Amino acid sequence: MERFGTFLGEASSLSRHFDTLFLALFILCSLVTIIITFLIVFFAIKYRRGASTSRFIIRKSTAIEFAWTIIPFGLFLAIFVWAAYFYTELLVPPDDATVDLDIAIVGKQWMWKLQHPNGKREINKLHVPLGKNVRLTMISQDVIHSFFIPAFRIKHDVLPGRYITIWFRPIKLGKYHLFCAEYCGTDHSRMVGQVIVMEPSAYAQWLQQK
Amino acid sequence: MSANAAAEYTSYLDEGETLKSWLTTLDHKRIAVLYLVSITLFFFIGGIAAAVIRLELVTAGGDFVTAETYNKSFSLHGIVMVWFFLIPSIPAVLGNFLIPLMIGARDLAFPRLNLASWYLYTLGGIFTIGMVIAGGVDTGWTFYTPFSTMFSNTYVIAAVLGVFIVGFSSIFTGINFIVTIHKMRAPGLTWFRLPMFVWANYATSVIMVLATPVLAMTLTLVAVERIFQIGIFDPALGGDPLLFQHLFWFYSHPAVYIMVLPAMGVASELIACFSRSPVFGYRFMAYSVMAIAILGFLVWGHHMFVSGESVYAGMMFSLFSFMVAIPSAIKVFNWTATLYKGSISFEAPMLYALGFVFLFMIGGLTGIIVAALALDVHLTDTYFVIAHFHYIMVGGSVMAYLGGIHFWWPKMTGRMYPEMWGRIAAVLIFVGFNVTFFPQFLLGYLGMPRRYHEYPEELEVLNVISSGGALILALGYLLPLLYLLWSLRYGRIAGSNPWEAKGLEWQTSSPPAKYNFRETPIVTEEAYAYSPYKV
């Protein structure tokens, strides 16, 4: 997976939550797939036409139906609560006191324009300091775009006529992909860029350049 | 198609051979054949668009077609496959043909409405083909505003008009099925003796009738907004672009169940027949399809978890999405349990049905993953979602449709398809499908966004595998086209019930006479009165 580091390095404080939950669901789904597939194959062989085996059966299904209605219900509720909890963490940014850095973002066909607190601007690149809570305030100039950093596991649509706020805290130095994830017209797939996570001191220095 | 010389009846196919006799027919079976021909045509048009997409994605750069062409290709692929293939596929072909036969009726309740629905379908299709010839549309099948209303320079109005028209054909079909199933069942055929296929189409019809008008309204608003800029969706005028997404998904999520519920019905028929055992948990299966149809109306917002809808709305839609997964899970368990202590054989329709269960299960389980709010934030609008819904709609619905076509082919045409070729095609499609779409789960997990003409080079290997799979899949889809056409002339004469299946449709001749049954059958037993001992 190393070669996919620009996608999936565990690069933000939210990545870990995603990975834990995803792993749990991956295991659960794999288990269900294996059990059901095993049963289908097993029955298909054991009860194939012509095989001599007992086929006597009293078909009573009510109890078992209730069992396999209620068990998924319980499981689903648990997954729902777990996933919803992390969702609020993403969508409800920390309050002003704990935000270290505010960045303004404008999306337009087909580029990202970003502005740092001291007025420094960049296009299709986002420099951020390691370990700081970064809050993004985003708006679109034309159609709906979507701001997506796979390595941070964050994504949010960017709408015209409305400010959207999300946040992240980068926890690993490096360069990561930035994508537009909502189809926005001809050059949608070129509305991409790079997120560069730097040491805070390097970031401070970078901010002062030109 | 020569009629069996010994038969004393005239089959519906021999009622007239002129084009006019087909285009003015009121016979549900002939209308089903008209639909079969039309949707097959559209399936291959949509398939060509898919081929353009997969060819472009073989390399990371945008080199095979321009970005405009690529965008128009996936828009065409979506529009055609959703509205001109998947939605009408099982209901309008198999449902049209089989529902009157399965309930012992002579036709649908409104034969003229039935023919009108095919004409509307054709008219919508002509609009869509005309739109493509004129230059196409680049909004995606979802027509998201304000891109579709203010920024796209392509033929948006023609495209939404085509979909608007074809929507009414599905409303007509839905009305027809509901009335027919309520009023025209044979004596003794109570609701809980109906085949699951009829239940599934009943549930589907309810969705068609309730949801499709919302689509018509939404597309009308898109056209009006585009022409007059009245400010429904434009925030500069006080509109809201998200309003469109709410309206669109209010139809388009239930539409997913329009595509998959009939497939579930087909799978139940096939699995029961080829394992010689009654569908396990019949009542739960019937309740499940109705539960899916109803709950399906409450989950549309799960397409919008990162769109800007409120956090609490997101939670509610996520919760309902988990709830709608429960009846789907019940169905998978019950199909598996139907195999238990059966007497199972593996003709092509059964291979399709088992393939359906497996692929639908993967599609359903990955549906759980994208219903989980925090996971969807990362996965939405990536190839993970593409893979997920193709497992449901292609792995599920198309497998079931093909299984159904093979199963009822002898009833529709009077002839058998070549069994060995049928099995080869089923296996090819299963393998080709998985090679095409499984890598897309990995691509999406890594973060590859959908609708990308170019993509980062690291992802090339997985994309090449996926395109290779598409080649196998294309071969798998071409095979049945060839050997089914071949069988019309050279296939073995089937006889009225080649599978020794239960169900009223097998009690009449193959192909049936125009009037279906000489005398109205009287039903005295439950559905699926199979026994594994009497083979």
XYZ file of C-alpha atoms in Angstrom:
745
model
C 0.000 0.000 0.000
C 3.055 2.265 0.255
C 2.750 3.395 -3.362
C -0.719 4.653 -2.585
C 0.580 6.880 0.217
C -0.587 10.013 -1.582
C -4.079 8.587 -1.302
C -4.267 6.676 1.908
C -1.444 7.619 4.204
C -3.121 7.873 7.603
C -2.621 11.563 7.334
C -5.280 13.278 9.431
C -6.855 12.863 12.808
C -10.012 11.678 11.062
C -8.266 9.027 8.949
C -7.841 6.760 11.937
C -11.555 6.820 12.774
C -12.425 5.979 9.211
C -9.902 3.161 9.034
C -11.061 1.545 12.279
C -14.699 1.623 11.297
C -13.993 0.522 7.756
C -11.909 -2.397 8.972
C -14.678 -3.468 11.340
C -17.277 -3.389 8.571
C -14.906 -5.058 6.138
C -14.460 -7.962 8.551
C -18.194 -8.188 9.207
C -19.077 -8.114 5.501
C -16.382 -10.645 4.673
C -17.666 -12.993 7.366
C -21.230 -12.781 6.065
C -20.031 -13.308 2.491
C -17.947 -16.320 3.453
C -20.706 -17.947 5.501
C -23.451 -17.445 2.906
C -21.206 -18.465 0.010
C -20.101 -21.541 1.921
C -23.734 -22.493 2.613
C -24.769 -21.980 -1.021
C -21.883 -24.097 -2.310
C -22.355 -26.712 0.409
C -26.100 -27.064 -0.247
C -25.537 -27.032 -3.988
C -23.187 -30.001 -3.703
C -24.921 -31.921 -0.944
C -28.405 -31.606 -2.400
C -27.503 -31.769 -6.080
C -30.003 -33.734 -8.083
C -29.273 -37.441 -7.885
C -27.206 -37.295 -4.714
C -28.492 -39.730 -2.152
C -29.170 -37.808 1.004
C -32.100 -37.300 3.310
C -34.396 -34.589 2.045
C -36.995 -35.015 4.745
C -37.861 -31.670 6.212
C -40.572 -30.114 8.296
C -40.809 -26.613 6.932
C -41.184 -24.311 9.868
C -39.692 -20.941 9.370
C -41.181 -18.449 11.820
C -38.587 -18.695 14.600
C -35.621 -18.638 12.278
C -37.109 -15.729 10.296
C -37.416 -13.677 13.456
C -33.850 -14.570 14.400
C -32.403 -13.376 11.128
C -34.524 -10.255 11.223
C -33.585 -9.207 14.732
C -29.854 -10.003 14.599
C -29.153 -7.764 11.579
C -31.348 -5.092 13.160
C -29.161 -5.024 16.274
C -25.942 -5.061 14.285
C -27.127 -2.289 11.985
C -28.138 -0.087 14.898
C -24.696 -0.442 16.427
C -22.947 0.394 13.142
C -25.264 3.331 12.606
C -24.458 4.862 15.975
C -20.720 4.351 15.539
C -20.663 5.877 12.049
C -22.993 8.748 12.956
C -20.781 9.687 15.889
C -17.725 10.195 13.678
C -19.806 11.992 11.095
C -20.673 14.710 13.599
C -16.993 14.985 14.439
C -16.246 15.803 10.809
C -19.118 18.123 10.130
C -19.152 20.032 13.378
C -15.843 21.931 13.457
C -14.188 22.676 16.785
C -15.046 26.079 18.231
C -13.033 29.204 17.514
C -10.785 28.734 20.535
C -9.359 25.452 19.289
C -9.046 26.351 15.615
C -5.444 27.156 14.730
C -5.826 28.179 11.146
C -8.672 29.433 8.958
C -8.443 28.981 5.228
C -10.882 30.400 2.691
C -11.526 28.357 -0.423
C -13.300 29.284 -3.625
C -14.081 26.586 -6.174
C -14.714 27.477 -9.800
C -14.647 25.702 -13.142
C -11.976 24.246 -12.970
C -9.663 25.265 -10.166
C -9.372 25.675 -6.426
C -8.432 29.120 -5.127
C -7.196 29.156 -1.556
C -6.366 32.001 0.780
C -4.410 31.911 4.049
C -5.168 34.201 7.027
C -2.374 36.648 6.184
C -3.766 37.118 2.690
C -1.366 34.781 0.924
C -3.111 33.001 -1.956
C -2.454 29.840 -3.885
C -4.151 27.885 -6.660
C -4.663 24.111 -6.637
C -2.174 23.772 -3.790
C -2.821 23.830 -0.085
C 0.064 24.221 2.358
C -0.845 23.371 5.936
C 1.102 22.980 9.174
C 1.406 19.582 10.847
C -0.690 18.921 13.947
C -2.840 22.039 13.753
C -6.601 22.233 13.551
C -7.344 23.669 10.130
C -10.786 25.026 9.360
C -11.886 25.454 5.764
C -14.613 27.874 4.719
C -15.645 27.081 1.191
C -17.902 28.504 -1.485
C -18.340 28.017 -5.205
C -18.393 30.681 -7.866
C -20.432 28.648 -10.346
C -21.574 25.002 -10.139
C -21.376 22.497 -7.284
C -17.868 21.156 -6.649
C -16.639 18.850 -3.935
C -13.463 19.276 -1.921
C -11.906 15.857 -1.387
C -8.615 14.858 0.218
C -8.541 11.036 0.245
C -5.594 10.813 2.629
C -7.510 12.893 5.184
C -10.793 11.000 4.554
C -12.638 14.274 4.210
C -14.931 15.441 1.507
C -17.620 18.056 1.287
C -19.583 19.586 -1.536
C -18.891 23.236 -2.253
C -22.056 25.100 -3.229
C -22.748 28.402 -4.907
C -24.418 30.956 -2.661
C -23.620 29.227 0.597
C -20.586 28.879 2.884
C -19.612 25.376 3.980
C -17.249 24.761 6.872
C -15.248 21.595 7.523
C -12.014 20.920 9.349
C -9.098 18.512 9.705
C -5.873 18.066 11.638
C -2.971 16.720 9.560
C -0.824 14.263 11.494
C 1.731 13.175 8.905
C 4.142 15.177 6.768
C 3.868 14.679 3.027
C 2.131 15.554 -0.178
C -1.367 14.311 -0.836
C -3.944 14.373 -3.613
C -6.685 16.969 -3.675
C -9.627 16.175 -5.953
C -12.894 17.689 -7.049
C -15.341 14.874 -6.372
C -18.591 16.358 -7.679
C -18.905 16.349 -11.443
C -18.596 19.980 -12.545
C -18.272 20.015 -16.332
C -15.728 19.472 -19.074
C -12.459 19.586 -17.143
C -13.799 18.100 -13.910
C -10.942 15.599 -13.807
C -8.389 18.416 -14.057
C -9.761 20.228 -11.040
C -7.136 18.513 -8.936
C -4.292 19.670 -6.784
C -1.963 18.904 -3.960
C -2.051 19.237 -0.207
C 1.359 19.769 1.356
C 1.685 19.106 5.065
C 4.703 20.964 6.497
C 6.383 21.428 9.860
C 4.737 24.464 11.530
C 8.014 26.385 11.367
C 8.412 25.659 7.674
C 4.811 26.694 7.139
C 5.385 29.990 8.966
C 8.386 30.613 6.769
C 6.438 29.703 3.645
C 3.679 32.134 4.629
C 6.145 35.016 4.672
C 7.641 34.302 1.250
C 6.637 36.988 -1.272
C -41.119 -19.652 -36.155
C -43.263 -22.413 -37.490
C -46.116 -23.534 -35.319
C -46.208 -27.084 -34.172
C -48.131 -28.761 -36.968
C -49.872 -31.116 -34.589
C -51.171 -28.343 -32.374
C -54.823 -27.491 -32.558
C -54.321 -23.919 -31.534
C -52.732 -20.847 -33.044
C -49.904 -19.492 -30.959
C -49.780 -15.789 -30.212
C -46.778 -15.533 -32.527
C -48.795 -16.804 -35.465
C -51.699 -14.428 -34.993
C -50.306 -12.200 -37.700
C -46.939 -11.764 -39.284
C -47.121 -8.291 -40.764
C -45.368 -5.374 -39.129
C -48.767 -3.764 -38.735
C -50.087 -6.727 -36.788
C -47.208 -6.239 -34.343
C -47.443 -2.463 -34.087
C -51.191 -2.499 -33.441
C -51.341 -5.552 -31.224
C -53.118 -5.414 -27.903
C -51.828 -8.816 -26.780
C -49.669 -8.454 -23.659
C -47.337 -11.177 -24.956
C -46.695 -9.420 -28.234
C -46.172 -6.107 -26.460
C -43.651 -7.906 -24.255
C -41.828 -9.003 -27.398
C -41.877 -5.434 -28.730
C -40.336 -4.327 -25.448
C -37.799 -7.153 -25.612
C -36.570 -5.997 -29.004
C -36.455 -2.304 -28.016
C -34.708 -2.706 -24.681
C -32.154 -5.077 -26.212
C -31.327 -2.366 -28.735
C -30.896 0.177 -25.947
C -28.858 -2.258 -23.866
C -26.288 -2.449 -26.635
C -26.336 1.350 -27.161
C -25.649 1.788 -23.453
C -23.018 -0.933 -23.722
C -21.175 0.897 -26.493
C -21.072 4.006 -24.302
C -19.637 1.862 -21.491
C -17.010 0.513 -23.875
C -15.903 4.075 -24.665
C -15.565 4.768 -20.937
C -13.536 1.630 -20.224
C -11.304 2.202 -23.259
C -10.529 5.760 -22.158
C -9.653 4.571 -18.654
C -7.090 2.016 -19.846
C -4.510 4.783 -19.569
C -4.268 7.458 -16.899
C -4.103 10.311 -19.391
C -7.046 11.515 -21.433
C -5.977 10.199 -24.812
C -8.650 8.047 -26.424
C -11.464 10.606 -26.559
C -11.727 14.255 -25.527
C -13.086 15.238 -22.128
C -16.333 16.388 -23.787
C -16.840 13.046 -25.497
C -15.986 11.170 -22.324
C -18.509 13.188 -20.317
C -21.170 12.663 -22.953
C -20.416 8.940 -22.986
C -21.002 8.387 -19.287
C -24.087 10.615 -19.413
C -25.502 8.569 -22.274
C -24.514 5.319 -20.549
C -26.381 6.322 -17.390
C -29.478 7.731 -19.072
C -29.904 4.778 -21.422
C -29.111 2.032 -18.941
C -31.315 3.428 -16.178
C -34.401 4.580 -18.067
C -34.292 2.657 -21.298
C -32.975 -0.647 -20.067
C -33.004 -1.385 -16.324
C -36.330 0.172 -15.361
C -38.368 -1.401 -18.158
C -36.302 -4.608 -18.423
C -37.958 -7.148 -16.152
C -41.368 -5.484 -15.650
C -42.028 -4.496 -19.256
C -40.671 -7.680 -20.846
C -41.061 -10.549 -18.396
C -43.779 -8.885 -16.313
C -45.836 -8.000 -19.344
C -45.535 -11.486 -20.703
C -45.935 -13.420 -17.486
C -48.214 -11.617 -15.060
C -51.465 -12.444 -16.873
C -50.240 -16.013 -17.413
C -49.176 -16.401 -13.795
C -52.509 -15.236 -12.436
C -54.621 -17.109 -14.982
C -55.873 -14.040 -16.850
C -56.326 -13.485 -20.564
C -54.526 -10.158 -20.686
C -53.645 -7.170 -18.572
C -56.521 -5.036 -17.363
C -55.871 -2.253 -19.882
C -54.438 -3.656 -23.137
C -54.567 -0.303 -24.944
C -52.754 1.434 -22.099
C -50.167 -1.311 -22.366
C -49.575 -0.627 -26.045
C -49.552 3.107 -25.354
C -46.800 2.563 -22.795
C -44.627 0.920 -25.454
C -45.255 3.791 -27.849
C -44.285 6.306 -25.181
C -41.160 4.303 -24.480
C -40.329 4.369 -28.190
C -41.054 8.078 -28.487
C -38.814 8.811 -25.484
C -36.169 6.602 -27.061
C -36.349 8.459 -30.366
C -35.944 11.764 -28.525
C -32.923 10.405 -26.730
C -31.284 9.039 -29.876
C -32.050 12.322 -31.640
C -30.458 14.203 -28.744
C -27.323 12.087 -29.108
C -27.160 12.648 -32.874
C -27.615 16.385 -32.361
C -24.612 16.439 -30.043
C -25.428 14.728 -26.771
C -25.647 15.878 -23.198
C -22.839 16.155 -20.644
C -24.634 16.492 -17.312
C -24.450 12.876 -16.208
C -27.707 10.959 -15.784
C -28.295 12.904 -12.564
C -28.715 16.366 -14.188
C -27.411 18.157 -11.085
C -28.222 21.844 -10.901
C -26.974 24.522 -11.378
C -24.682 22.782 -13.878
C -27.594 21.467 -15.942
C -29.663 24.643 -15.691
C -27.035 27.344 -16.165
C -23.659 26.033 -17.278
C -23.963 23.072 -19.615
C -23.868 23.982 -23.321
C -25.302 20.651 -24.447
C -28.800 19.367 -25.247
C -30.146 19.228 -21.711
C -33.755 20.014 -22.619
C -33.944 17.284 -25.254
C -32.416 14.824 -22.799
C -34.842 15.598 -19.969
C -37.744 15.539 -22.409
C -36.792 12.006 -23.497
C -36.681 10.885 -19.873
C -39.894 12.757 -19.070
C -41.722 10.860 -21.819
C -40.324 7.443 -20.967
C -41.349 8.061 -17.358
C -44.995 7.977 -18.379
C -44.516 4.585 -19.994
C -43.448 3.238 -16.628
C -46.401 4.923 -14.876
C -48.757 3.253 -17.378
C -47.147 -0.138 -16.828
C -47.414 0.318 -13.073
C -51.106 1.225 -13.164
C -51.819 -1.718 -15.424
C -50.047 -4.220 -13.166
C -51.670 -2.960 -9.981
C -55.194 -3.177 -11.381
C -54.529 -6.517 -13.054
C -53.117 -8.120 -9.929
C -55.958 -6.795 -7.784
C -58.842 -7.644 -10.065
C -57.956 -10.464 -12.432
C -56.547 -13.303 -10.363
C -57.976 -16.737 -11.152
C -60.437 -18.294 -8.694
C -58.555 -19.674 -5.700
C -55.458 -17.593 -6.367
C -55.353 -15.687 -3.092
C -52.694 -13.053 -2.358
C -50.582 -15.511 -0.424
C -50.676 -18.027 -3.242
C -49.191 -15.579 -5.729
C -45.755 -16.349 -7.127
C -43.018 -14.102 -5.715
C -42.535 -12.726 -9.202
C -46.049 -11.264 -9.069
C -45.492 -9.872 -5.563
C -42.247 -8.279 -6.684
C -43.837 -6.651 -9.713
C -46.729 -5.462 -7.587
C -44.336 -3.733 -5.186
C -42.435 -2.314 -8.158
C -45.621 -0.955 -9.682
C -46.498 0.873 -6.494
C -43.128 2.633 -6.653
C -43.512 3.389 -10.360
C -46.883 5.014 -9.849
C -45.928 7.012 -6.746
C -42.368 8.080 -7.555
C -42.251 8.659 -11.304
C -44.539 11.736 -11.253
C -41.984 13.399 -8.980
C -39.322 12.767 -11.608
C -41.552 14.286 -14.269
C -42.077 17.362 -12.122
C -38.381 17.705 -11.318
C -37.270 17.431 -14.930
C -39.920 19.946 -15.927
C -38.479 22.366 -13.387
C -35.002 21.844 -14.857
C -36.291 22.676 -18.341
C -38.263 25.711 -17.112
C -35.322 26.989 -15.098
C -33.005 26.525 -18.069
C -35.276 28.405 -20.455
C -36.656 31.169 -18.260
C -34.175 31.409 -15.348
C -37.049 31.709 -12.891
C -34.883 30.999 -9.864
C -35.971 27.612 -8.544
C -32.415 26.308 -8.285
C -30.261 29.413 -8.821
C -29.124 30.831 -5.459
C -28.504 34.245 -7.030
C -32.258 34.498 -7.549
C -33.205 32.959 -4.223
C -33.307 29.367 -5.405
C -31.517 26.364 -3.945
C -29.411 23.909 -5.961
C -29.880 21.289 -3.241
C -33.632 21.330 -3.777
C -33.002 19.607 -7.074
C -31.068 16.805 -5.399
C -33.852 16.197 -2.893
C -36.472 16.007 -5.639
C -34.296 13.965 -7.961
C -33.365 11.337 -5.384
C -36.908 11.204 -4.045
C -37.586 9.476 -7.354
C -34.209 8.031 -8.151
C -33.615 6.120 -4.985
C -36.948 4.302 -5.122
C -36.073 3.800 -8.797
C -33.204 1.609 -7.645
C -35.844 -0.672 -6.167
C -37.819 -0.497 -9.418
C -34.698 -2.031 -10.910
C -33.978 -4.649 -8.271
C -37.320 -5.824 -6.827
C -38.406 -7.564 -10.060
C -34.986 -9.226 -10.140
C -35.664 -10.600 -6.676
C -38.932 -11.990 -7.972
C -37.202 -13.745 -10.851
C -34.557 -15.196 -8.529
C -37.240 -16.669 -6.266
C -38.959 -18.421 -9.184
C -35.713 -19.825 -10.541
C -34.258 -21.001 -7.260
C -37.503 -22.721 -6.238
C -37.828 -24.497 -9.580
C -34.274 -25.750 -9.888
C -34.000 -26.825 -6.276
C -37.458 -28.398 -6.331
C -38.404 -26.821 -3.072
C -40.895 -24.154 -2.063
C -39.486 -20.682 -1.466
C -38.409 -20.665 2.173
C -40.372 -18.275 4.376
C -42.883 -17.336 1.688
C -44.750 -14.788 3.794
C -41.603 -13.089 5.005
C -40.472 -12.884 1.397
C -43.728 -11.199 0.392
C -43.631 -8.816 3.371
C -40.001 -8.048 2.541
C -40.706 -6.823 -0.979
C -43.477 -4.593 0.311
C -41.272 -3.330 3.153
C -38.513 -2.493 0.674
C -40.981 -0.649 -1.551
C -42.230 1.468 1.373
C -38.933 2.076 3.219
C -37.303 2.817 -0.131
C -39.153 6.125 -0.111
C -37.479 7.250 3.103
C -33.814 6.937 2.239
C -33.184 9.350 -0.632
C -31.013 11.666 1.452
C -28.280 9.031 1.741
C -27.069 10.250 -1.643
C -26.458 13.615 -0.023
C -24.436 13.014 3.158
C -21.737 15.477 2.053
C -23.963 17.707 -0.059
C -24.750 20.210 2.637
C -27.953 18.664 3.980
C -28.259 18.992 7.752
C -26.375 16.620 10.030
C -29.637 15.433 11.574
C -31.233 14.793 8.189
C -28.124 12.793 7.337
C -28.558 10.694 10.471
C -32.215 10.019 9.776
C -31.525 8.951 6.205
C -28.648 6.760 7.337
C -30.852 5.033 9.915
C -33.611 4.347 7.372
C -31.010 3.051 4.939
C -29.940 0.458 7.495
C -33.591 -0.447 8.028
C -34.193 -1.050 4.330
C -31.196 -3.373 4.350
C -32.970 -5.735 6.743
C -35.644 -7.041 4.343
C -32.921 -7.316 1.698
C -30.849 -9.445 4.055
C -33.899 -11.590 4.830
C -34.281 -12.316 1.157
C -30.689 -13.482 0.788
C -31.037 -15.765 3.819
C -34.279 -17.188 2.491
C -32.919 -17.922 -0.971
C -30.054 -19.765 0.666
C -32.445 -21.669 2.902
C -34.567 -22.617 -0.125
C -31.638 -24.685 -1.361
C -31.555 -26.661 1.895
C -32.755 -30.224 1.365
C -33.758 -29.478 -2.187
C -32.903 -31.451 -5.282
C -30.724 -29.025 -7.122
C -29.822 -28.956 -10.792
C -27.692 -26.401 -12.600
C -29.250 -25.385 -15.876
C -28.311 -21.927 -17.153
C -31.204 -20.078 -15.422
C -30.112 -21.538 -12.075
C -26.515 -20.466 -12.692
C -27.774 -16.950 -13.279
C -29.940 -17.108 -10.152
C -27.082 -18.288 -7.934
C -24.834 -15.651 -9.493
C -27.539 -13.112 -8.726
C -27.675 -14.061 -5.042
C -23.908 -13.828 -4.646
C -23.511 -10.515 -6.487
C -26.586 -8.977 -4.895
C -25.181 -9.934 -1.512
C -21.871 -8.153 -2.243
C -23.803 -5.155 -3.546
C -25.995 -5.138 -0.448
C -23.140 -5.488 2.033
C -21.163 -2.686 0.417
C -24.421 -0.746 0.606
C -24.165 -1.087 4.391
C -20.675 0.410 4.187
C -21.819 3.466 2.231
C -24.896 3.861 4.449
C -22.536 4.329 7.408
C -22.205 8.107 7.623
C -18.513 8.536 8.427
C -17.480 5.993 5.775
C -19.652 7.536 3.093
C -17.885 10.868 3.526
C -14.751 9.308 2.045
C -16.400 6.837 -0.319
C -19.207 8.846 -1.895
C -18.625 10.034 -5.460
C -15.739 7.581 -5.808
C -15.511 4.310 -7.695
C -16.546 2.504 -4.526
C -20.073 3.741 -5.127
C -19.833 2.874 -8.825
C -18.823 -0.673 -7.944
C -21.526 -0.926 -5.258
C -24.422 0.021 -7.486
C -23.158 -1.985 -10.446
C -23.096 -5.053 -8.187
C -26.772 -4.380 -7.448
C -27.924 -3.310 -10.906
C -25.715 -5.290 -13.254
C -24.636 -8.141 -11.004
C -28.134 -8.281 -9.566
C -30.724 -7.032 -12.018
C -29.073 -7.947 -15.317
C -28.118 -11.440 -14.079
C -31.701 -12.010 -12.959
C -33.092 -10.593 -16.185
C -30.934 -12.933 -18.266
C -31.773 -15.847 -15.988
C -35.459 -15.052 -16.464
C -35.104 -14.707 -20.226
C -33.493 -18.164 -20.404
C -36.023 -19.699 -18.039
C -39.101 -18.402 -19.851
C -37.572 -18.472 -23.363
C -39.252 -21.815 -24.128
C -42.570 -20.339 -22.993
C -42.122 -17.185 -25.062
C -40.844 -18.826 -28.242
C -41.744 -22.496 -27.948
C -38.105 -23.468 -28.349
C -35.188 -24.270 -26.069
C -31.964 -22.299 -26.095
C -28.791 -24.408 -26.441
C -28.052 -25.452 -22.853
C -24.266 -25.731 -23.091
C -23.926 -22.268 -24.627
C -26.290 -20.934 -21.989
C -24.036 -22.218 -19.210
C -20.881 -20.921 -20.878
C -22.404 -17.455 -21.217
C -23.607 -17.441 -17.598
C -20.128 -18.305 -16.325
C -18.444 -15.786 -18.644
C -20.754 -13.023 -17.486
C -20.181 -13.884 -13.833
C -16.398 -13.915 -14.211
C -16.305 -10.868 -16.503
C -18.521 -8.932 -14.146
C -16.334 -9.560 -11.109
C -13.096 -8.794 -12.940
C -14.637 -5.530 -14.153
C -16.160 -4.270 -10.966
C -14.250 -5.720 -8.033
C -11.145 -3.610 -8.792
C -13.420 -0.577 -8.705
C -14.043 -1.154 -4.989
C -10.289 -0.850 -4.469
C -10.090 2.217 -6.711
C -12.855 3.877 -4.741
C -11.347 2.921 -1.404
C -8.130 4.587 -2.549
C -10.149 7.667 -3.464
C -10.498 7.681 -7.246
C -13.410 10.043 -7.971
C -16.092 8.981 -10.439
C -16.617 10.756 -13.769
C -12.875 11.326 -14.190
C -11.543 11.472 -17.716
C -7.954 11.480 -16.441
C -6.678 10.025 -13.201
C -3.399 9.676 -11.240
C -0.990 7.132 -12.670
C -0.779 5.020 -9.527
C -4.281 3.783 -10.317
C -3.563 2.547 -13.808
C -3.063 -1.154 -13.029
C -6.456 -1.532 -11.369
C -8.132 0.328 -14.215
C -6.504 -1.903 -16.817
C -7.773 -4.998 -14.987
C -11.243 -3.489 -14.864
C -11.241 -2.727 -18.592
C -10.001 -6.253 -19.328
C -12.940 -7.618 -17.357
C -15.284 -5.443 -19.387
C -14.045 -7.198 -22.516
C -14.969 -10.605 -21.059
C -18.298 -9.183 -19.951
C -19.035 -7.826 -23.430
C -18.339 -11.247 -24.923
C -20.630 -12.792 -22.317
C -23.459 -10.444 -23.309
C -23.015 -11.014 -27.041
C -23.262 -14.790 -26.748
C -26.907 -14.971 -25.626
C -27.871 -12.479 -28.331
C -26.459 -14.860 -30.926
C -27.616 -18.240 -29.640
C -31.073 -17.032 -28.603
C -31.636 -15.714 -32.136
C -30.287 -19.019 -33.472
C -32.695 -20.962 -31.263
C -35.731 -19.195 -32.747
C -35.222 -21.354 -35.798
C -33.093 -24.274 -34.754
C -33.831 -24.699 -31.055
C -35.390 -27.914 -29.789
C -39.212 -27.763 -29.494
C -39.809 -27.069 -25.837
C -43.251 -28.432 -25.022
C -45.504 -26.719 -22.539
C -43.432 -27.340 -19.405
C -39.785 -28.242 -20.107
C -38.611 -27.494 -16.537
C -41.499 -29.355 -14.909
C -42.082 -26.117 -13.109
C -45.087 -25.134 -11.012
C -47.005 -21.964 -11.767
C -49.947 -21.363 -14.049
C -47.819 -20.094 -16.927
C -46.508 -23.632 -17.415
C -49.983 -25.152 -17.653
C -50.704 -23.618 -21.013
C -49.030 -24.364 -24.315
C -45.670 -22.943 -25.440
C -45.906 -20.470 -26.984
C -49.334 -19.721 -25.530
C -52.371 -19.006 -27.620
C -53.547 -15.425 -27.861
C -56.156 -16.014 -25.172
C -53.601 -17.694 -22.836
C -55.959 -20.248 -21.296
C -58.796 -22.078 -22.988
C -60.594 -22.149 -19.682
C -59.820 -20.041 -16.656
C -57.724 -22.234 -14.357
C -58.837 -22.838 -10.792
C -56.080 -22.721 -8.202
C -56.221 -25.219 -5.370
C -52.686 -25.246 -3.991
C -50.039 -22.947 -2.599
C -47.346 -21.452 -4.812
C -44.246 -23.575 -5.351
C -45.827 -26.955 -4.619
C -42.509 -28.572 -5.451
C -41.258 -31.713 -3.838
C -37.629 -32.799 -3.944
C -38.780 -36.447 -4.178
C -40.811 -36.191 -7.351
C -38.191 -35.323 -9.909
